[in-house]
Short mmCIF file of C-alpha atoms in Angstrom, two decimals:
data_model
loop_
_atom_site.label_atom_id
_atom_site.label_comp_id
_atom_site.label_asym_id
_atom_site.label_seq_id
_atom_site.Cartn_x
_atom_site.Cartn_y
_atom_site.Cartn_z
CA MET F 1 -14.72 33.18 13.05
CA ASN F 2 -18.53 32.94 13.20
CA GLU F 3 -19.02 29.60 11.51
CA HIS F 4 -21.02 26.87 13.21
CA LEU F 5 -19.60 23.38 12.75
CA THR F 6 -21.60 20.23 13.45
CA ASN F 7 -20.12 16.90 14.50
CA THR F 8 -20.88 13.90 12.29
CA PRO F 9 -20.16 10.43 13.72
CA LEU F 10 -17.40 8.63 11.85
CA THR F 11 -19.06 5.40 10.75
CA PRO F 12 -17.93 2.58 8.44
CA GLU F 13 -20.18 4.00 5.70
CA LEU F 14 -17.87 7.02 5.52
CA VAL F 15 -14.57 5.09 5.38
CA ARG F 16 -13.37 3.16 2.33
CA GLY F 17 -10.31 0.99 1.75
CA ALA F 18 -10.02 -0.48 5.26
CA GLN F 19 -10.63 -4.09 6.20
CA GLU F 20 -11.68 -3.16 9.72
CA LEU F 21 -12.21 -0.13 11.98
CA GLU F 22 -11.03 -0.69 15.54
CA ARG F 23 -12.80 1.29 18.25
CA THR F 24 -10.13 2.82 20.51
CA ASP F 25 -10.35 5.09 23.54
CA ARG F 26 -9.84 8.04 21.18
CA GLY F 27 -11.75 7.12 18.05
CA LEU F 28 -11.50 4.72 15.11
CA LEU F 29 -8.26 3.11 13.92
CA PRO F 30 -8.40 1.82 10.33
CA HIS F 31 -6.75 -1.55 9.80
CA ARG F 32 -5.87 -3.16 6.49
CA LEU F 33 -5.80 -6.63 8.04
CA PRO F 34 -8.63 -7.92 10.25
CA ALA F 35 -8.08 -8.69 13.94
CA TRP F 36 -7.98 -12.46 13.46
CA ALA F 37 -5.15 -12.07 10.91
CA ARG F 38 -3.19 -9.66 13.10
CA ALA F 39 -3.44 -12.15 15.96
CA GLN F 40 -1.54 -14.73 13.91
CA CYS F 41 1.66 -12.67 13.63
CA ALA F 42 3.46 -10.71 16.37
CA ASP F 43 5.86 -8.95 13.99
CA PRO F 44 5.97 -5.23 14.95
CA GLN F 45 6.82 -4.35 11.34
CA LEU F 46 3.56 -5.90 10.18
CA ALA F 47 1.61 -4.25 13.01
CA MET F 48 2.98 -0.88 11.95
CA THR F 49 2.48 -1.27 8.23
CA GLU F 50 -1.02 -2.76 8.20
CA SER F 51 -2.24 0.13 10.39
CA GLN F 52 -0.81 2.71 7.99
CA PRO F 53 -3.89 3.60 5.91
CA SER F 54 -2.55 3.32 2.38
CA GLY F 55 -5.56 3.66 0.10
CA VAL F 56 -7.92 4.45 2.98
CA ARG F 57 -10.10 7.53 2.64
CA VAL F 58 -13.03 9.29 4.29
CA VAL F 59 -15.71 9.71 1.62
CA LEU F 60 -18.83 11.85 1.97
CA ARG F 61 -21.32 14.03 0.12
CA THR F 62 -21.95 17.53 1.44
CA ARG F 63 -22.49 21.21 0.65
CA ALA F 64 -19.99 22.15 3.36
CA THR F 65 -17.50 24.95 2.77
CA VAL F 66 -15.47 24.01 5.87
CA ILE F 67 -14.40 20.51 6.89
CA GLU F 68 -12.37 19.64 9.99
CA LEU F 69 -11.03 16.19 10.79
CA ASP F 70 -9.41 15.46 14.16
CA THR F 71 -6.89 12.63 14.03
CA VAL F 72 -4.08 11.08 16.03
CA PRO F 73 -1.17 10.46 13.65
CA THR F 74 1.74 8.22 14.58
CA LYS F 75 5.07 9.75 13.60
CA ARG F 76 7.93 7.34 12.90
CA ARG F 77 11.40 8.25 14.10
CA TYR F 78 14.34 6.11 13.03
CA VAL F 79 17.30 6.16 15.38
CA GLY F 80 20.23 7.84 13.65
CA ALA F 81 18.21 9.19 10.72
CA THR F 82 16.85 12.65 10.06
CA ALA F 83 13.24 13.33 11.10
CA ARG F 84 10.57 12.28 8.63
CA PRO F 85 8.14 14.92 7.32
CA ASP F 86 4.56 14.94 8.54
CA GLY F 87 2.16 12.74 6.60
CA ILE F 88 0.12 14.30 3.81
CA TYR F 89 -3.69 14.26 3.54
CA ASP F 90 -5.12 14.73 0.05
CA LEU F 91 -8.52 16.39 -0.39
CA ARG F 92 -10.38 15.47 -3.55
CA VAL F 93 -13.59 17.20 -4.58
CA ASP F 94 -15.58 15.41 -7.29
CA GLY F 95 -12.48 13.38 -8.08
CA ARG F 96 -10.08 16.32 -8.41
CA LEU F 97 -7.20 17.02 -6.04
CA THR F 98 -8.18 20.32 -4.42
CA ALA F 99 -6.02 20.77 -1.31
CA GLN F 100 -3.51 19.07 0.95
CA GLY F 101 -2.72 19.26 4.64
CA SER F 102 -0.94 17.65 7.57
CA VAL F 103 -1.58 17.05 11.26
CA VAL F 104 1.22 17.83 13.69
CA GLY F 105 1.74 16.17 17.04
CA GLY F 106 0.22 12.79 17.76
CA ASP F 107 1.92 9.60 18.87
CA VAL F 108 5.57 8.75 18.18
CA LEU F 109 6.99 5.35 17.24
CA GLU F 110 10.78 5.21 17.64
CA ILE F 111 12.37 2.48 15.52
CA ASP F 112 15.91 1.19 16.08
CA THR F 113 16.84 -0.85 13.03
CA ALA F 114 20.01 -2.08 14.70
CA THR F 115 18.12 -3.80 17.52
CA GLY F 116 14.75 -4.28 15.80
CA THR F 117 12.93 -2.49 18.61
CA PHE F 118 9.78 -0.35 18.27
CA THR F 119 9.13 2.08 21.16
CA PRO F 120 5.77 3.94 21.23
CA THR F 121 5.04 7.25 22.99
CA ARG F 122 1.47 8.49 23.36
CA GLY F 123 0.54 11.99 22.18
CA GLU F 124 -2.51 14.19 21.58
CA PRO F 125 -4.92 14.59 18.64
CA GLY F 126 -4.51 17.34 16.06
CA THR F 127 -6.86 18.99 13.58
CA LEU F 128 -6.88 18.97 9.78
CA ARG F 129 -8.89 21.86 8.34
CA PHE F 130 -10.05 22.55 4.80
CA GLU F 131 -11.99 25.76 4.10
CA GLY F 132 -13.22 27.82 1.18
CA LEU F 133 -14.89 24.87 -0.52
CA ALA F 134 -17.69 25.50 -3.02
CA ALA F 135 -21.13 25.78 -1.37
CA ARG F 136 -22.76 23.16 -3.58
CA GLY F 137 -23.46 19.47 -3.40
CA LYS F 138 -20.20 17.59 -4.02
CA ASP F 139 -18.43 14.31 -3.36
CA VAL F 140 -15.50 14.81 -0.98
CA GLU F 141 -12.68 12.36 -0.33
CA ILE F 142 -10.04 12.84 2.36
CA TRP F 143 -7.24 10.39 1.62
CA LEU F 144 -5.31 9.55 4.79
CA PRO F 145 -1.50 9.56 4.81
CA HIS F 146 -0.39 6.31 3.21
CA ASP F 147 2.64 5.94 5.51
CA GLU F 148 1.37 7.35 8.82
CA THR F 149 -0.89 5.36 11.17
CA THR F 150 -3.97 7.53 11.69
CA GLU F 151 -6.73 7.29 14.30
CA LEU F 152 -9.92 9.09 13.29
CA VAL F 153 -11.28 11.11 16.21
CA ALA F 154 -13.93 13.57 14.99
CA LEU F 155 -15.45 15.04 11.84
CA ARG F 156 -16.98 18.53 11.77
CA THR F 157 -18.59 20.45 8.91
CA ASP F 158 -20.73 23.54 8.37
CA ALA F 159 -23.36 21.59 6.39
CA PRO F 160 -24.90 18.12 6.70
CA VAL F 161 -22.97 15.04 5.57
CA GLU F 162 -24.19 11.82 4.00
CA PRO F 163 -22.52 8.72 2.53
CA VAL F 164 -21.73 8.76 -1.18
CA THR F 165 -23.92 6.58 -3.37
CA GLY F 166 -23.73 6.18 -7.08
CA PRO F 167 -22.68 3.86 -9.87
CA GLU F 168 -20.79 0.83 -8.57
CA ARG F 169 -17.26 0.53 -9.88
CA ARG F 170 -15.29 -2.68 -10.19
CA VAL F 171 -13.22 -3.41 -7.09
CA TRP F 172 -9.49 -4.01 -7.61
CA LEU F 173 -7.77 -5.82 -4.73
CA HIS F 174 -3.98 -5.49 -4.82
CA HIS F 175 -1.26 -6.94 -2.58
CA GLY F 176 2.42 -6.07 -2.68
CA SER F 177 5.41 -4.69 -0.81
CA SER F 178 6.37 -1.23 0.41
CA ILE F 179 6.43 -0.05 -3.20
CA SER F 180 2.74 -0.91 -3.51
CA HIS F 181 2.24 0.55 -0.03
CA GLY F 182 3.62 3.84 -1.38
CA SER F 183 7.11 4.30 0.02
CA ASP F 184 8.69 7.55 -1.22
CA ALA F 185 5.55 8.67 -3.07
CA ALA F 186 4.63 12.33 -2.69
CA SER F 187 1.14 11.87 -1.21
CA PRO F 188 -1.58 9.24 -0.76
CA THR F 189 -3.21 9.76 -4.16
CA THR F 190 0.14 9.61 -5.98
CA ILE F 191 1.16 6.11 -4.89
CA TRP F 192 1.28 3.94 -7.98
CA PRO F 193 -1.81 1.76 -7.19
CA VAL F 194 -3.97 4.89 -6.84
CA VAL F 195 -2.56 6.30 -10.09
CA ALA F 196 -3.42 3.01 -11.79
CA ALA F 197 -6.89 2.78 -10.19
CA ASP F 198 -7.73 6.32 -11.30
CA ARG F 199 -6.64 5.57 -14.82
CA GLY F 200 -8.54 2.27 -14.84
CA GLY F 201 -11.71 3.68 -13.29
CA VAL F 202 -11.84 1.14 -10.46
CA GLU F 203 -12.28 1.13 -6.68
CA LEU F 204 -8.97 0.28 -4.99
CA VAL F 205 -8.46 -1.90 -1.92
CA ASN F 206 -4.74 -1.68 -1.26
CA LEU F 207 -3.00 -4.46 0.66
CA GLY F 208 0.45 -3.16 -0.10
CA LEU F 209 2.22 -3.99 3.18
CA GLY F 210 5.67 -2.46 3.57
CA GLY F 211 8.22 -5.17 4.33
CA SER F 212 5.43 -7.73 4.71
CA ALA F 213 4.53 -9.14 1.28
CA LEU F 214 5.75 -12.53 2.45
CA LEU F 215 3.17 -15.02 1.15
CA ASP F 216 1.64 -15.16 4.63
CA PRO F 217 -1.37 -17.50 4.74
CA PHE F 218 -3.42 -14.99 6.77
CA THR F 219 -2.93 -12.40 4.02
CA ALA F 220 -4.15 -14.87 1.41
CA ARG F 221 -7.19 -15.73 3.56
CA THR F 222 -7.94 -12.04 4.05
CA MET F 223 -7.90 -11.58 0.29
CA ARG F 224 -10.00 -14.71 -0.17
CA GLU F 225 -12.73 -13.16 1.99
CA THR F 226 -12.54 -9.66 0.46
CA PRO F 227 -15.08 -8.93 -2.30
CA ALA F 228 -13.18 -8.18 -5.50
CA ASP F 229 -13.69 -8.11 -9.25
CA LEU F 230 -9.97 -7.94 -10.07
CA ILE F 231 -6.95 -9.17 -8.10
CA SER F 232 -3.22 -8.64 -8.45
CA VAL F 233 -0.30 -9.76 -6.32
CA LYS F 234 3.23 -8.41 -6.66
CA ILE F 235 5.62 -10.96 -5.18
CA GLY F 236 9.34 -11.00 -4.60
CA ILE F 237 11.27 -8.11 -3.14
CA ASN F 238 10.30 -8.79 0.49
CA LEU F 239 11.07 -12.49 0.14
CA THR F 240 14.57 -11.48 -0.90
CA ASN F 241 15.34 -8.62 1.47
CA THR F 242 14.00 -10.44 4.54
CA ASP F 243 15.83 -13.64 3.53
CA LEU F 244 12.65 -15.37 4.66
CA MET F 245 12.85 -18.67 2.78
CA ARG F 246 14.96 -20.77 0.47
CA LEU F 247 14.24 -21.91 -3.06
CA ARG F 248 12.71 -25.19 -1.87
CA ALA F 249 9.95 -23.34 -0.01
CA LEU F 250 9.13 -20.74 -2.68
CA GLY F 251 7.14 -22.84 -5.14
CA PRO F 252 4.81 -24.50 -2.62
CA ALA F 253 4.29 -21.15 -0.86
CA VAL F 254 3.27 -19.43 -4.11
CA HIS F 255 0.99 -22.32 -5.06
CA GLY F 256 -0.62 -22.27 -1.60
CA PHE F 257 -1.19 -18.51 -1.76
CA LEU F 258 -2.79 -18.73 -5.20
CA ASP F 259 -4.85 -21.77 -4.18
CA THR F 260 -6.30 -19.80 -1.26
CA LEU F 261 -7.17 -16.83 -3.48
CA ARG F 262 -8.93 -19.17 -5.89
CA GLU F 263 -11.02 -20.67 -3.09
CA GLY F 264 -12.80 -17.34 -2.72
CA HIS F 265 -12.39 -15.98 -6.24
CA PRO F 266 -12.37 -18.93 -8.64
CA GLU F 267 -13.04 -16.94 -11.82
CA VAL F 268 -11.75 -13.43 -11.03
CA PRO F 269 -8.91 -12.17 -13.26
CA LEU F 270 -5.74 -12.71 -11.21
CA LEU F 271 -2.47 -11.03 -12.23
CA VAL F 272 0.85 -12.13 -10.71
CA VAL F 273 3.54 -9.46 -11.05
CA SER F 274 7.19 -10.35 -10.49
CA PRO F 275 9.72 -7.93 -8.88
CA LEU F 276 10.62 -4.54 -10.30
CA TYR F 277 14.24 -3.96 -11.20
CA CYS F 278 16.40 -3.39 -8.11
CA PRO F 279 20.18 -3.62 -8.67
CA ILE F 280 21.18 -4.44 -5.08
CA HIS F 281 19.06 -7.61 -5.09
CA GLU F 282 19.08 -8.70 -8.74
CA ASN F 283 21.77 -11.31 -8.09
CA THR F 284 22.55 -10.81 -4.40
CA PRO F 285 20.18 -12.30 -1.82
CA GLY F 286 19.21 -10.81 1.50
CA PRO F 287 19.02 -10.03 4.19
CA GLY F 288 18.81 -6.41 3.22
CA MET F 289 19.66 -3.75 5.74
CA MET F 290 20.05 -0.02 6.14
CA ASP F 291 23.56 1.06 5.21
CA PRO F 292 25.18 2.28 8.47
CA GLU F 293 27.60 4.52 6.58
CA ALA F 294 24.66 6.29 4.92
CA LEU F 295 22.94 6.67 8.30
CA GLU F 296 26.04 8.40 9.63
CA ARG F 297 25.53 10.94 6.84
CA GLY F 298 21.89 11.30 7.88
CA GLN F 299 20.65 9.39 4.82
CA VAL F 300 18.61 6.20 4.48
CA GLU F 301 20.03 3.75 1.94
CA PHE F 302 19.74 -0.02 1.74
CA LYS F 303 22.23 -2.72 0.82
CA ALA F 304 22.14 -6.48 0.26
CA THR F 305 24.24 -8.65 2.56
CA GLY F 306 23.55 -12.24 1.44
CA ASP F 307 25.86 -14.74 -0.22
CA PRO F 308 25.36 -14.65 -4.01
CA SER F 309 27.18 -17.96 -4.43
CA ASP F 310 24.50 -19.91 -2.53
CA PRO F 311 22.06 -21.34 -5.15
CA THR F 312 19.37 -21.96 -2.51
CA ARG F 313 19.03 -18.28 -1.61
CA LEU F 314 16.41 -16.12 -3.30
CA THR F 315 17.45 -13.28 -5.58
CA LEU F 316 15.08 -11.28 -7.73
CA THR F 317 16.38 -13.08 -10.82
CA ILE F 318 15.51 -16.47 -9.32
CA ILE F 319 12.09 -15.35 -8.11
CA ARG F 320 11.15 -13.96 -11.53
CA ARG F 321 12.09 -17.26 -13.16
CA GLU F 322 10.04 -19.29 -10.68
CA LEU F 323 6.96 -17.06 -10.84
CA GLU F 324 6.92 -17.17 -14.63
CA ARG F 325 7.13 -20.97 -14.52
CA ILE F 326 4.45 -21.40 -11.86
CA VAL F 327 1.95 -19.13 -13.59
CA ARG F 328 2.65 -20.69 -16.99
CA GLU F 329 1.98 -24.17 -15.62
CA ARG F 330 -1.14 -23.19 -13.65
CA SER F 331 -2.64 -21.13 -16.46
CA ALA F 332 -3.08 -24.28 -18.53
CA GLN F 333 -6.09 -24.99 -16.27
CA ASP F 334 -6.73 -21.43 -15.03
CA LYS F 335 -7.57 -19.23 -18.00
CA ASN F 336 -7.98 -16.12 -15.83
CA LEU F 337 -4.48 -16.32 -14.35
CA TYR F 338 -1.87 -13.98 -15.81
CA HIS F 339 1.82 -13.16 -15.31
CA TRP F 340 3.70 -9.93 -15.89
CA ASP F 341 7.42 -9.35 -15.56
CA GLY F 342 7.86 -6.44 -13.13
CA ARG F 343 10.79 -5.07 -15.13
CA GLU F 344 8.23 -3.92 -17.69
CA LEU F 345 6.84 -1.67 -14.96
CA TYR F 346 10.28 -0.47 -13.86
CA GLY F 347 13.36 -1.82 -15.57
CA GLU F 348 17.02 -1.14 -16.08
CA ALA F 349 16.42 1.80 -18.42
CA ASP F 350 14.03 3.33 -15.90
CA PHE F 351 16.64 2.96 -13.17
CA ALA F 352 19.13 4.87 -15.33
CA GLU F 353 16.63 7.71 -15.76
CA LEU F 354 14.85 7.58 -12.40
CA PRO F 355 17.20 5.86 -9.94
CA LEU F 356 15.94 4.50 -6.63
CA PRO F 357 16.87 7.22 -4.09
CA ASP F 358 17.44 4.76 -1.25
CA ARG F 359 18.43 1.88 -3.62
CA LEU F 360 15.13 0.15 -2.92
CA HIS F 361 12.08 2.39 -3.47
CA PRO F 362 11.06 4.52 -6.49
CA ASP F 363 10.57 8.25 -6.03
CA ALA F 364 7.44 10.26 -6.81
CA ALA F 365 8.15 10.29 -10.55
CA GLY F 366 8.79 6.56 -10.45
CA HIS F 367 5.42 5.92 -8.79
CA HIS F 368 3.65 7.93 -11.48
CA ARG F 369 5.39 6.00 -14.26
CA ILE F 370 4.69 2.61 -12.69
CA GLY F 371 1.02 3.45 -12.11
CA GLU F 372 0.48 4.60 -15.68
CA ARG F 373 2.24 1.56 -17.11
CA PHE F 374 0.28 -0.83 -14.93
CA ALA F 375 -3.01 0.78 -15.95
CA ASP F 376 -2.16 0.79 -19.64
CA HIS F 377 -1.19 -2.89 -19.51
CA ALA F 378 -3.81 -4.26 -17.12
CA PHE F 379 -6.85 -2.12 -17.96
CA GLY F 380 -6.03 -1.40 -21.58
CA GLN F 381 -7.47 -3.21 -24.58
CA GLY F 382 -6.58 -6.89 -24.41
CA GLY F 383 -5.23 -6.57 -20.85
CA PRO F 384 -6.15 -8.95 -18.05
CA PHE F 385 -8.39 -6.34 -16.36
CA ALA F 386 -9.98 -4.95 -19.53
CA ARG F 387 -13.76 -4.92 -19.55
CA ALA F 388 -15.26 -7.84 -21.45
#
């Protein structure tokens, strides 16, 4: 191998989709919540999920035929479950998916769902290599694994690199649960928000936070301070499966979240999406938990454990009703506020055709369907995100 590769410093100009890049002893760690927000919540689930770079990509222009990226991935291991596959990196050249790869090794985070403990073990960096690329000027995007915390260590190429400049696209800021984060999607560019962003021709900032779409004030303030032309929030499933609050708290929490968004984005189109169809939580509240019998079979499946007879507990049916009411009442004064029933993205008929493999998250085909439907509704003619 006679190639000569040159190091290019990884700078913020080359990384898109992150709120912040933390300088570590090994490199740069993309975060999807800023440090001040992370300091307001000690939940290890949130710490894990916000550092998983869903929607984050390294973007550059180059004539390089060989690109190497050194990273430190964090592999999750759930006690009692089969090992998870390595995270997938998607390489796009001029907007087209060209290659995929993975990085072995790295750190390990052992998660015991029975005790709620997260145990980290430090590992070594690995190398992602793409070769045989066309020797011409091209825009290159390396999308980081959406579900695998990834420290960026070094970038090497056989031709100079520069940041991508060009026509500015509208920025779509989205917040949601693990489904928006990308759980059970095939790769980082096939999670439903990326499918929708591609179809809508917009620049995505994804604040899908697995298990952590909980109407947290620091998330609302982060969104308030994030430049955006379009905003959507998908609310509900995490409120139910964490059993976080009762009906009395839901309305004021939603109002407060929307009020905060409007402080920073008073006129931006704002779409509130209610929960997708999920049979285990339609009429049964949380808490949700992994099914121990399924774990004994080496499978991950979820079940609802709450009391359906308690009218104060939040089910998906109740949350949909309340969100529709709140948006209807607010939209009398807020003409750029919209509501969409999540069952139009994924409903009972979709569940019959494309069931949720773990009873909670859609599979790869489900993500594709949801992304296309969201784009057709939101970005299509007459939709809330359609161009004026």
